[in-house]
CSV table of C-alpha atoms in Angstrom, one decimal:
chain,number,residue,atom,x,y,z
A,1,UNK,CA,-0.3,-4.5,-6.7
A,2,UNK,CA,3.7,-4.4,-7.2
A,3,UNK,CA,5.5,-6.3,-4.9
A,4,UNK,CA,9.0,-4.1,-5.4
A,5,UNK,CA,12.0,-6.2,-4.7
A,6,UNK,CA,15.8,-4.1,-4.8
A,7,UNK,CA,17.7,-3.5,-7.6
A,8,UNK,CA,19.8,-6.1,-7.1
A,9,UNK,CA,17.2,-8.8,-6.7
A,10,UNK,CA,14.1,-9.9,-9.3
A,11,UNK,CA,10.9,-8.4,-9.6
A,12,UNK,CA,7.5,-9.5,-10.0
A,13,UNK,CA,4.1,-7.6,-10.5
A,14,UNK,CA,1.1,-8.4,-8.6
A,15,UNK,CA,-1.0,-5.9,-10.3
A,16,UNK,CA,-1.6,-2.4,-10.6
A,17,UNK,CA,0.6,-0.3,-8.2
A,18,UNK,CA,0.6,3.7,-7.1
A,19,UNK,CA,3.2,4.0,-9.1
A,20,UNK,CA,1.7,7.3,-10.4
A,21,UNK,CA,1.5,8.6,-6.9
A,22,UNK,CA,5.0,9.3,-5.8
A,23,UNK,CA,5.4,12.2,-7.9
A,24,UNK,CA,7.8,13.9,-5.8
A,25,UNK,CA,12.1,13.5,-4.7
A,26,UNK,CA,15.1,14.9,-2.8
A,27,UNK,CA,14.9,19.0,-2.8
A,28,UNK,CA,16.7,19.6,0.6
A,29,UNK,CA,15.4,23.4,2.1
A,30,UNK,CA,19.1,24.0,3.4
A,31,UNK,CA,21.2,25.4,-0.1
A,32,UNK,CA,23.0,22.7,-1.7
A,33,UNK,CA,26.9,24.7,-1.1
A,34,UNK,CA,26.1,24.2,3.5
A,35,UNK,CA,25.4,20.5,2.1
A,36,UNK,CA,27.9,17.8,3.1
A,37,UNK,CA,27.5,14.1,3.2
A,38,UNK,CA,29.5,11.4,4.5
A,39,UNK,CA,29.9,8.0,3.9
A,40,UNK,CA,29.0,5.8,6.7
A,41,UNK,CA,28.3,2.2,6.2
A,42,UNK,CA,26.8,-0.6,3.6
A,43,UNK,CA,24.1,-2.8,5.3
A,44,UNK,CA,23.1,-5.5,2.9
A,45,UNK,CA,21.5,-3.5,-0.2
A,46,UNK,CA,21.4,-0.1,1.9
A,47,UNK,CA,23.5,2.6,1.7
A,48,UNK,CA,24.3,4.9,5.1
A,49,UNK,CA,25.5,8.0,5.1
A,50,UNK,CA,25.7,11.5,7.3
A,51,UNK,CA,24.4,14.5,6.0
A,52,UNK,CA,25.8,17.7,7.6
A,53,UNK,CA,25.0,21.4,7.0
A,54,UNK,CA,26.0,24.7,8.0
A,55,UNK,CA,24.9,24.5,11.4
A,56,UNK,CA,26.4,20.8,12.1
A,57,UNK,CA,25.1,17.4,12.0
A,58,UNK,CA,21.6,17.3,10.3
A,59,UNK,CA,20.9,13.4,9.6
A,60,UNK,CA,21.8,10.1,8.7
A,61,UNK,CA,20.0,8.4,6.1
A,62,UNK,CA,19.6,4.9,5.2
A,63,UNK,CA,18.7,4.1,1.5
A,64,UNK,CA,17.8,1.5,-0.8
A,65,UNK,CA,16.4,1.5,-4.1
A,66,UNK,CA,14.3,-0.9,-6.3
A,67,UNK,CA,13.9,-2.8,-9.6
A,68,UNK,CA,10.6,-0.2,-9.9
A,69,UNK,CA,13.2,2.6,-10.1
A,70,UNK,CA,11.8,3.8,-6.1
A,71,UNK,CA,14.1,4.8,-3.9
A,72,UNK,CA,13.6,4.3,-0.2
A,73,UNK,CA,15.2,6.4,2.7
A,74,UNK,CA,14.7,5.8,6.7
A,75,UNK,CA,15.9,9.3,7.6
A,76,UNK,CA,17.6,9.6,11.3
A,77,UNK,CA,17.6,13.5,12.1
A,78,UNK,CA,19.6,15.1,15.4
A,79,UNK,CA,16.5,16.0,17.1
A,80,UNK,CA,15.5,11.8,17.3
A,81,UNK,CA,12.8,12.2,15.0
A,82,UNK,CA,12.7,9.5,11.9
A,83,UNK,CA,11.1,10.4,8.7
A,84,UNK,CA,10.1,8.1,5.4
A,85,UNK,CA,11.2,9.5,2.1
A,86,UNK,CA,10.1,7.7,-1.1
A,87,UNK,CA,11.7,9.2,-4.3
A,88,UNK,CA,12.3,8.8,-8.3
A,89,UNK,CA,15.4,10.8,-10.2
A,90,UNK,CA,12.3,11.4,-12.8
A,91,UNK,CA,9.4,12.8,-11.1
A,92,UNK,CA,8.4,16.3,-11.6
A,93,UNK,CA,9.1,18.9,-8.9
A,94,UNK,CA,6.3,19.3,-6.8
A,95,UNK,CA,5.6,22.2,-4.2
A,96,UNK,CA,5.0,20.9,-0.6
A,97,UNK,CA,1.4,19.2,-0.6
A,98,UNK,CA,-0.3,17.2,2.1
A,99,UNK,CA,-1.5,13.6,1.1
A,100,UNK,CA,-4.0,10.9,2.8
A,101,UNK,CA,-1.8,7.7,3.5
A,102,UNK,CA,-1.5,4.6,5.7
A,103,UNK,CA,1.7,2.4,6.2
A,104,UNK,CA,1.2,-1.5,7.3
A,105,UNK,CA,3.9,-3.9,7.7
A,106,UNK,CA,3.0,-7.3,7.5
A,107,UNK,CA,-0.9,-7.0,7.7
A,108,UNK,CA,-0.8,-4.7,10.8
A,109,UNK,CA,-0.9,-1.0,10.3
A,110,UNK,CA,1.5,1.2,11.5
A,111,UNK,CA,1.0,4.5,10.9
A,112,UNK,CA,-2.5,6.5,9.3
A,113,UNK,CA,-2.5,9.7,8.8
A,114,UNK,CA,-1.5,12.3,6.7
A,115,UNK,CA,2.1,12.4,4.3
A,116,UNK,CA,4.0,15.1,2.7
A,117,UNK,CA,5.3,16.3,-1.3
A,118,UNK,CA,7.9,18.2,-1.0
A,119,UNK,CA,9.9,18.6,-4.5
A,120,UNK,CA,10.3,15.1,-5.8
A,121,UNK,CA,9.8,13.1,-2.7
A,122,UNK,CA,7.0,11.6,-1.0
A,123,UNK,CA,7.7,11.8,3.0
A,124,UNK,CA,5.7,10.2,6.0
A,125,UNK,CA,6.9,11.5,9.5
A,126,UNK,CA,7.5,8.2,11.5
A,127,UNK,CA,8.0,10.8,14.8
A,128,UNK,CA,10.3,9.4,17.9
A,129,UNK,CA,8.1,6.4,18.6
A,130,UNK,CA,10.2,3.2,19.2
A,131,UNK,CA,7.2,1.5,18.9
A,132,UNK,CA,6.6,2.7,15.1
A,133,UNK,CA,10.3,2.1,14.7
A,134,UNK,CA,10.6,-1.0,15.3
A,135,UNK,CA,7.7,-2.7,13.7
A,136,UNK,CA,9.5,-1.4,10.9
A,137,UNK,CA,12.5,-2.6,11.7
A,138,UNK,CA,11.1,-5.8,12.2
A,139,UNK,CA,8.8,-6.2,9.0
A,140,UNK,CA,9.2,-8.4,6.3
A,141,UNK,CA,6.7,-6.8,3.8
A,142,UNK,CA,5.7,-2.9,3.6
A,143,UNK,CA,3.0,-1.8,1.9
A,144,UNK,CA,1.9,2.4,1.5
A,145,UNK,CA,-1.7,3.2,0.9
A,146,UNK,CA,-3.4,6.7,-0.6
A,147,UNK,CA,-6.3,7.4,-2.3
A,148,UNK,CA,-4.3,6.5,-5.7
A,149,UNK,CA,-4.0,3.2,-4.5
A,150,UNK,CA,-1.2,0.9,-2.7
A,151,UNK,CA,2.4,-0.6,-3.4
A,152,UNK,CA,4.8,-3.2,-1.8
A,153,UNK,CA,8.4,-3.0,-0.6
A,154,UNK,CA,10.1,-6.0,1.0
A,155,UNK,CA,12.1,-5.0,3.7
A,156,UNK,CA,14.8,-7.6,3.8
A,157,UNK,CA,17.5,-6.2,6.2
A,158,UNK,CA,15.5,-2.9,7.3
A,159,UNK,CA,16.3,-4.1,10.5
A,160,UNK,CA,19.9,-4.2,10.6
A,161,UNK,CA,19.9,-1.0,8.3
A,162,UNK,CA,18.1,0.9,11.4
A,163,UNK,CA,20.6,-0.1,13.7
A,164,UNK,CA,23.7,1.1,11.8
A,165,UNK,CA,21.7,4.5,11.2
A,166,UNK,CA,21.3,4.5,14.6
A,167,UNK,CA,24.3,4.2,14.7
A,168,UNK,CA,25.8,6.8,12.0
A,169,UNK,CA,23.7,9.9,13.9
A,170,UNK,CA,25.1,9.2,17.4
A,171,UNK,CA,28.4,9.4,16.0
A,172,UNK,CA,28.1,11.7,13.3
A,173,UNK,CA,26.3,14.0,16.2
A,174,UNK,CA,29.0,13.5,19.0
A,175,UNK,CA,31.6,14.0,16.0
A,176,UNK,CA,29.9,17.3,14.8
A,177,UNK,CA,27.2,18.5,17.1
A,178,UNK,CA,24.0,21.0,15.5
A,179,UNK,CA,25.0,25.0,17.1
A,180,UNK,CA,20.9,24.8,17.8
A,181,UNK,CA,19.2,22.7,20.4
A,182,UNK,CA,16.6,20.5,18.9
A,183,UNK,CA,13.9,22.6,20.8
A,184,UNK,CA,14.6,25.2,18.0
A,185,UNK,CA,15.4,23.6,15.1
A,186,UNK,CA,13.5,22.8,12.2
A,187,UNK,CA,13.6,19.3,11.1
A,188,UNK,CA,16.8,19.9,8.9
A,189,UNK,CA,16.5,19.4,4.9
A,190,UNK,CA,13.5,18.0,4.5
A,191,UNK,CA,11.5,20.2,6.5
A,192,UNK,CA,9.7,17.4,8.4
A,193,UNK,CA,8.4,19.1,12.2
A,194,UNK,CA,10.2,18.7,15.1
A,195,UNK,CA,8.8,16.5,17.7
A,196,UNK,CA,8.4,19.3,20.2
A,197,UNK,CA,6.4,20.9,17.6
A,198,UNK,CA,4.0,18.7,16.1
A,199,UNK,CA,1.7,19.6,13.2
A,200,UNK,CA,-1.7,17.7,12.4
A,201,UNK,CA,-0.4,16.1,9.6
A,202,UNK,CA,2.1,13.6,12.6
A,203,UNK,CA,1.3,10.1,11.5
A,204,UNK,CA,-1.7,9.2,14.8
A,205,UNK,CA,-5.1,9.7,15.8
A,206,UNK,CA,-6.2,12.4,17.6
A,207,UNK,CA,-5.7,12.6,21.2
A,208,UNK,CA,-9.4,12.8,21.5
A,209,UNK,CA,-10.1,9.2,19.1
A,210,UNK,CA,-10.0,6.0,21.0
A,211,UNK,CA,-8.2,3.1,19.6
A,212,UNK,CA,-9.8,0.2,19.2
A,213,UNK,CA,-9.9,-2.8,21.1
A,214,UNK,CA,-9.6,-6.3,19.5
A,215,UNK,CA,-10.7,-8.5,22.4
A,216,UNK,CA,-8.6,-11.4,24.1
A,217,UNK,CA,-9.1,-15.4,22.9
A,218,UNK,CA,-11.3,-15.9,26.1
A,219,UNK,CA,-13.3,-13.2,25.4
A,220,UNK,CA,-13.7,-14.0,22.0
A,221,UNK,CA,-14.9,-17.6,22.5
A,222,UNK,CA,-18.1,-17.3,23.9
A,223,UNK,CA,-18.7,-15.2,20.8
A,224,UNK,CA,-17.2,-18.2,18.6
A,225,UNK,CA,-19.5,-20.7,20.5
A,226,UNK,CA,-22.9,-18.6,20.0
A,227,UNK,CA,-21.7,-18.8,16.3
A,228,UNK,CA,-21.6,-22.5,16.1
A,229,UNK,CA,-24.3,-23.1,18.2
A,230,UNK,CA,-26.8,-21.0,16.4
A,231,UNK,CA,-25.8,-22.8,12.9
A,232,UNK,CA,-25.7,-26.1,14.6
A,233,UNK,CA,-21.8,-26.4,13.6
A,234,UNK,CA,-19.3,-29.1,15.3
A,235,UNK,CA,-15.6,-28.2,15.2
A,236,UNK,CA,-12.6,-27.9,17.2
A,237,UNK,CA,-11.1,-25.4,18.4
A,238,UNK,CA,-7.3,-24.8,17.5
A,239,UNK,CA,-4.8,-23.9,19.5
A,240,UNK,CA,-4.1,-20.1,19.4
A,241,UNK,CA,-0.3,-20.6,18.7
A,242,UNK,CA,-1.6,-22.9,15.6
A,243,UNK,CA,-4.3,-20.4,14.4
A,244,UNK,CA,-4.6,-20.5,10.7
A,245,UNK,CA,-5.8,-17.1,10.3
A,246,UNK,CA,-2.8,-15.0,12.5
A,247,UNK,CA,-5.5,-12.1,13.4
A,248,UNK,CA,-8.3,-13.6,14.6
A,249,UNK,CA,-8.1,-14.9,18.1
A,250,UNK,CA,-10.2,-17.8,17.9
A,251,UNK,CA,-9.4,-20.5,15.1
A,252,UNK,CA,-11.7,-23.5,14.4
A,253,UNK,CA,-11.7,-26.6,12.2
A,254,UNK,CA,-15.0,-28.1,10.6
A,255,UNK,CA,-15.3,-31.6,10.1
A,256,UNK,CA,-15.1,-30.7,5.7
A,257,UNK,CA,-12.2,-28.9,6.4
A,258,UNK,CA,-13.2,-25.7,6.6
A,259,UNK,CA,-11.3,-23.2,8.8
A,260,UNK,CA,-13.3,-20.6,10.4
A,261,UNK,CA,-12.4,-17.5,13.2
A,262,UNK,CA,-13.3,-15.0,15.3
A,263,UNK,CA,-12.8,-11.6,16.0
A,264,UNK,CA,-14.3,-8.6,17.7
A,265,UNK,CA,-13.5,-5.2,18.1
A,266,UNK,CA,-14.4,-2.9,20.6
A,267,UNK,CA,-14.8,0.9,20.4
A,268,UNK,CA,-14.4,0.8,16.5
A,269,UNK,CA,-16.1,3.6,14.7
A,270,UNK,CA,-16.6,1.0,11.6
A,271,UNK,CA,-20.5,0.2,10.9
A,272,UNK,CA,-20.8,-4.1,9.6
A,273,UNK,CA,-21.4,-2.6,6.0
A,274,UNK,CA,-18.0,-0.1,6.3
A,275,UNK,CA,-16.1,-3.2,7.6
A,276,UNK,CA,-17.4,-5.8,5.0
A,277,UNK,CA,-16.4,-3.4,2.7
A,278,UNK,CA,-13.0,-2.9,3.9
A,279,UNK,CA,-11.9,-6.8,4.6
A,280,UNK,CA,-12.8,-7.5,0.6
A,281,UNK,CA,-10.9,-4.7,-0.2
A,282,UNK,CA,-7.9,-6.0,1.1
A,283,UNK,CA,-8.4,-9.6,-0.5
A,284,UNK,CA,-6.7,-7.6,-3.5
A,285,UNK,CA,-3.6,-6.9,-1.3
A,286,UNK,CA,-3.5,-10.3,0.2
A,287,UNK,CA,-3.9,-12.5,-2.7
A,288,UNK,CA,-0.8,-13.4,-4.2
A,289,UNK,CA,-2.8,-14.4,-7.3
A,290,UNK,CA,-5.6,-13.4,-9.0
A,291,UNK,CA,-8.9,-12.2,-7.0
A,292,UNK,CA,-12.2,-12.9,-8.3
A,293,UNK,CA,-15.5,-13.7,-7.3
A,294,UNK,CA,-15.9,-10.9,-4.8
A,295,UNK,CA,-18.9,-10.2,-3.8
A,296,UNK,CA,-21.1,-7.9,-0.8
A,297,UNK,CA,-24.4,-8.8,0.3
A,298,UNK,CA,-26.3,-8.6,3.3
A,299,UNK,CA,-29.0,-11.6,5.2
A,300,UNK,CA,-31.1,-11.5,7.9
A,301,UNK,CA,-31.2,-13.4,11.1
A,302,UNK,CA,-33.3,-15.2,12.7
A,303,UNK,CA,-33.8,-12.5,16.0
A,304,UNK,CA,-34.3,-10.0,13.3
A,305,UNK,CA,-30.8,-8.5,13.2
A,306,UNK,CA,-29.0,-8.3,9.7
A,307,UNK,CA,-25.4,-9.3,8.6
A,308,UNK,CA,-23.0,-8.6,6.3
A,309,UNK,CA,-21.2,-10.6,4.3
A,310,UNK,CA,-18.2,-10.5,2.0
A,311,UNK,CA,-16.6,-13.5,0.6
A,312,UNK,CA,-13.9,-13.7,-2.5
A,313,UNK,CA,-11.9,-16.4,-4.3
A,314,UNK,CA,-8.1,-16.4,-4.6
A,315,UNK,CA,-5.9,-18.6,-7.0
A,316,UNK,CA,-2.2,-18.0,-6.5
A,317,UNK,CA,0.6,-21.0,-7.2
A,318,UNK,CA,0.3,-23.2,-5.1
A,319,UNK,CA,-2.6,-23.2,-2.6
A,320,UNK,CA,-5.6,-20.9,-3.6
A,321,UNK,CA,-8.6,-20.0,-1.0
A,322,UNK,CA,-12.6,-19.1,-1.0
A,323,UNK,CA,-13.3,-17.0,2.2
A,324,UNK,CA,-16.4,-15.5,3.8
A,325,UNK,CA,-16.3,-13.1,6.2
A,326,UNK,CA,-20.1,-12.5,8.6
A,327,UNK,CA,-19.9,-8.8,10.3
A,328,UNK,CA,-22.6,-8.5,12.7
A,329,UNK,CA,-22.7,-5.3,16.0
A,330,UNK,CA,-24.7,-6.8,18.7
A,331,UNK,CA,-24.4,-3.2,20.4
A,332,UNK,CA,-23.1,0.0,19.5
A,333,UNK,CA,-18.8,0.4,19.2
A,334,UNK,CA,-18.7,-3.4,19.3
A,335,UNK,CA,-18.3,-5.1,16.0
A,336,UNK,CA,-18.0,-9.2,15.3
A,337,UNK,CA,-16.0,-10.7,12.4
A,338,UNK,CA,-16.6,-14.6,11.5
A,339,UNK,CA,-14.7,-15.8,8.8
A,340,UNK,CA,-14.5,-19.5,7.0
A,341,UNK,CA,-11.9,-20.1,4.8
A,342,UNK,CA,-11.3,-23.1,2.8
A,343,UNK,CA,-8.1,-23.7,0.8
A,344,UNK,CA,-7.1,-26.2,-1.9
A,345,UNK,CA,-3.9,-26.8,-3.9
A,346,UNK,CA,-3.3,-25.3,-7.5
A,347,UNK,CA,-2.3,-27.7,-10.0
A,348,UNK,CA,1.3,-26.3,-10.9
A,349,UNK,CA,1.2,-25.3,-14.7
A,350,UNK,CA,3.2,-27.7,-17.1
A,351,UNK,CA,6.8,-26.3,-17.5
A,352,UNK,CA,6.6,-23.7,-14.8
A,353,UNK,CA,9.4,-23.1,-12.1
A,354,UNK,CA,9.1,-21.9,-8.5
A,355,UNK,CA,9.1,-18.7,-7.8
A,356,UNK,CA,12.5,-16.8,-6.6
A,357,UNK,CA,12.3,-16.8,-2.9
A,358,UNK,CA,12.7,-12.7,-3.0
A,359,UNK,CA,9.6,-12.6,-5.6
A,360,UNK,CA,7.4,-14.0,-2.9
């Protein structure tokens, strides 16, 4: 995985990226002589500007670009809607084409659904949502997942960046209002859909799919204790504001050292096996090192039920970690993750410096 860091900062690869899938870039649908852009504002490494056509204020766009030769815009359009827009000056022209793809920000997934090629840009419909906004806003660490595979963008100053194109469209809009109501309009150059229009391909589940539940620390405990009682564990339980392990609601520490949690989902449509599956998966996205040892295997238990296990190794500078994840379903839609991890520090090589704190 590439961790892209801007231009004006040092990069770092992690591994493999998708570079190859952003084969797409700016190619707006208005014609480029009703095209006007303004300069706005600087915000840290992004650029804002106002983009105008014949029929008035069309956007404001915030952009950035990185040492990968990506560019990133956060695209602010009259109608309230916000689009993503990933771009390189060298990838071939490509006719608009719907794409699989999942954004997370800092472990915690934002959007799912489905993007859009359109010449040579890549672009995922963020939609009105605050919500969706400002977990964005408020990330640290972005990374966008297809079927080619996944890459990284830090985020520094997204959240001030947000603000001043907040900024730049209610002025650039008051300054220069659209002649059509936003009930109307299309979505302006990139030909994203208006929200009072939306298409299947808007970034959330269907109306008709539940969202699971992950259920609350005391709800979780009692599934915690059944754990440790039935493999004759002592620990203590760790205070939920000092969890090790940020996602799972109930944190313990074993006598050895070992660090285990809890977590259980409700209404999931994941099966033990899908769900093992996916949490080694994203050891390769976590690890800031190298991965290995994974492996998938499945035991019985005692009542007859079966389990599945995952479990890999990371070594990163540092700290590395071994972790083992249990998934069990005591009952259909409800799904129970136990994980043990156990951490040791790396030996730092002879001669080697710390990291840059932007290659981290």
């Amino acid at each position: 995985m590439r961790v892209n860091t801007f231009i004006t900062a040092t990069s770092i690869t992690r591994a493999a990226g998708l570079t190859a899938l952003f084969l797409a870039g700016t190619a707006p649908a208005i014609a480029a002589d009703d095209v006007r852009t303004v300069a706005f504002a600087r915000s840290g490494n992004w650029t804002i500007s106002g983009v105008h056509d014949a029929k008035g204020f069309n956007h404001c766009a915030a952009r950035v670009g990185y040492k990968n030769g990506i560019k990133v815009g956060l695209l602010g359009y009259f109608n309230g809607n916000w689009t993503l827009q990933f771009y390189r000056d060298d990838w071939a022209e490509r006719p608009e084409t719907p794409f699989d793809v999942r954004v997370d920000v800092d472990g915690r997934t934002v959007l799912t659904g489905k993007g859009k090629w359109s010449g040579r840009s890549a672009f995922v419909y963020l939609g009105a949502s605050s919500e969706r906004l400002a977990a964005l806003m408020n990330g640290t660490l972005m990374t966008v997942v297809t079927g080619s595979g996944s890459t990284q963008f830090r985020l520094d100053g997204s959240a001030a960046a947000v603000k001043v194109a907040s900024r730049c469209r209610s002025q650039q809009m008051a300054a220069n209002p659209r002649s059509e109501t936003p009930s109307t309009a299309s979505n302006g150059a990139f030909g994203a859909p208006p929200a009072s229009k939306p298409t299947p391909s808007a970034f959330a589940p269907p109306a008709a799919t539940p969202k699971p539940e992950k259920l609350s620390r005391a709800d979780t405990i009692s599934f915690a204790n059944a754990y440790l009682g039935r493999r004759g564990l002592k620990a203590d339980l760790i205070a939920e504001t000092e969890n090790v392990m940020k996602h799972f609601p109930v944190n313990w520490r074993m006598p050895n050292g070992i660090v285990g949690g809890a977590m259980v989902l409700r209404g999931t449509p994941l099966t033990p096996a899908a769900a093992a599956d996916r949490l080694i998966a994203e050891q390769g996205e976590l690890c800031k090192g190298t991965v290995a040892a994974k492996n998938r295997s499945k035991a019985a238990l005692p009542d007859g039920a079966s389990v599945e296990l995952a479990s890999a190794q990371c070594t990163a500078p540092g700290e590395s970690y071994s972790i083992v994840f249990q998934v069990t379903s005591p009952q259909a839609g409800l799904l129970v993750v136990i994980a043990e991890l156990s951490t040791r520090k790396t030996r730092p090589i002879a001669g080697a410096s710390a990291p840059a704190a932007d290659e981290l």
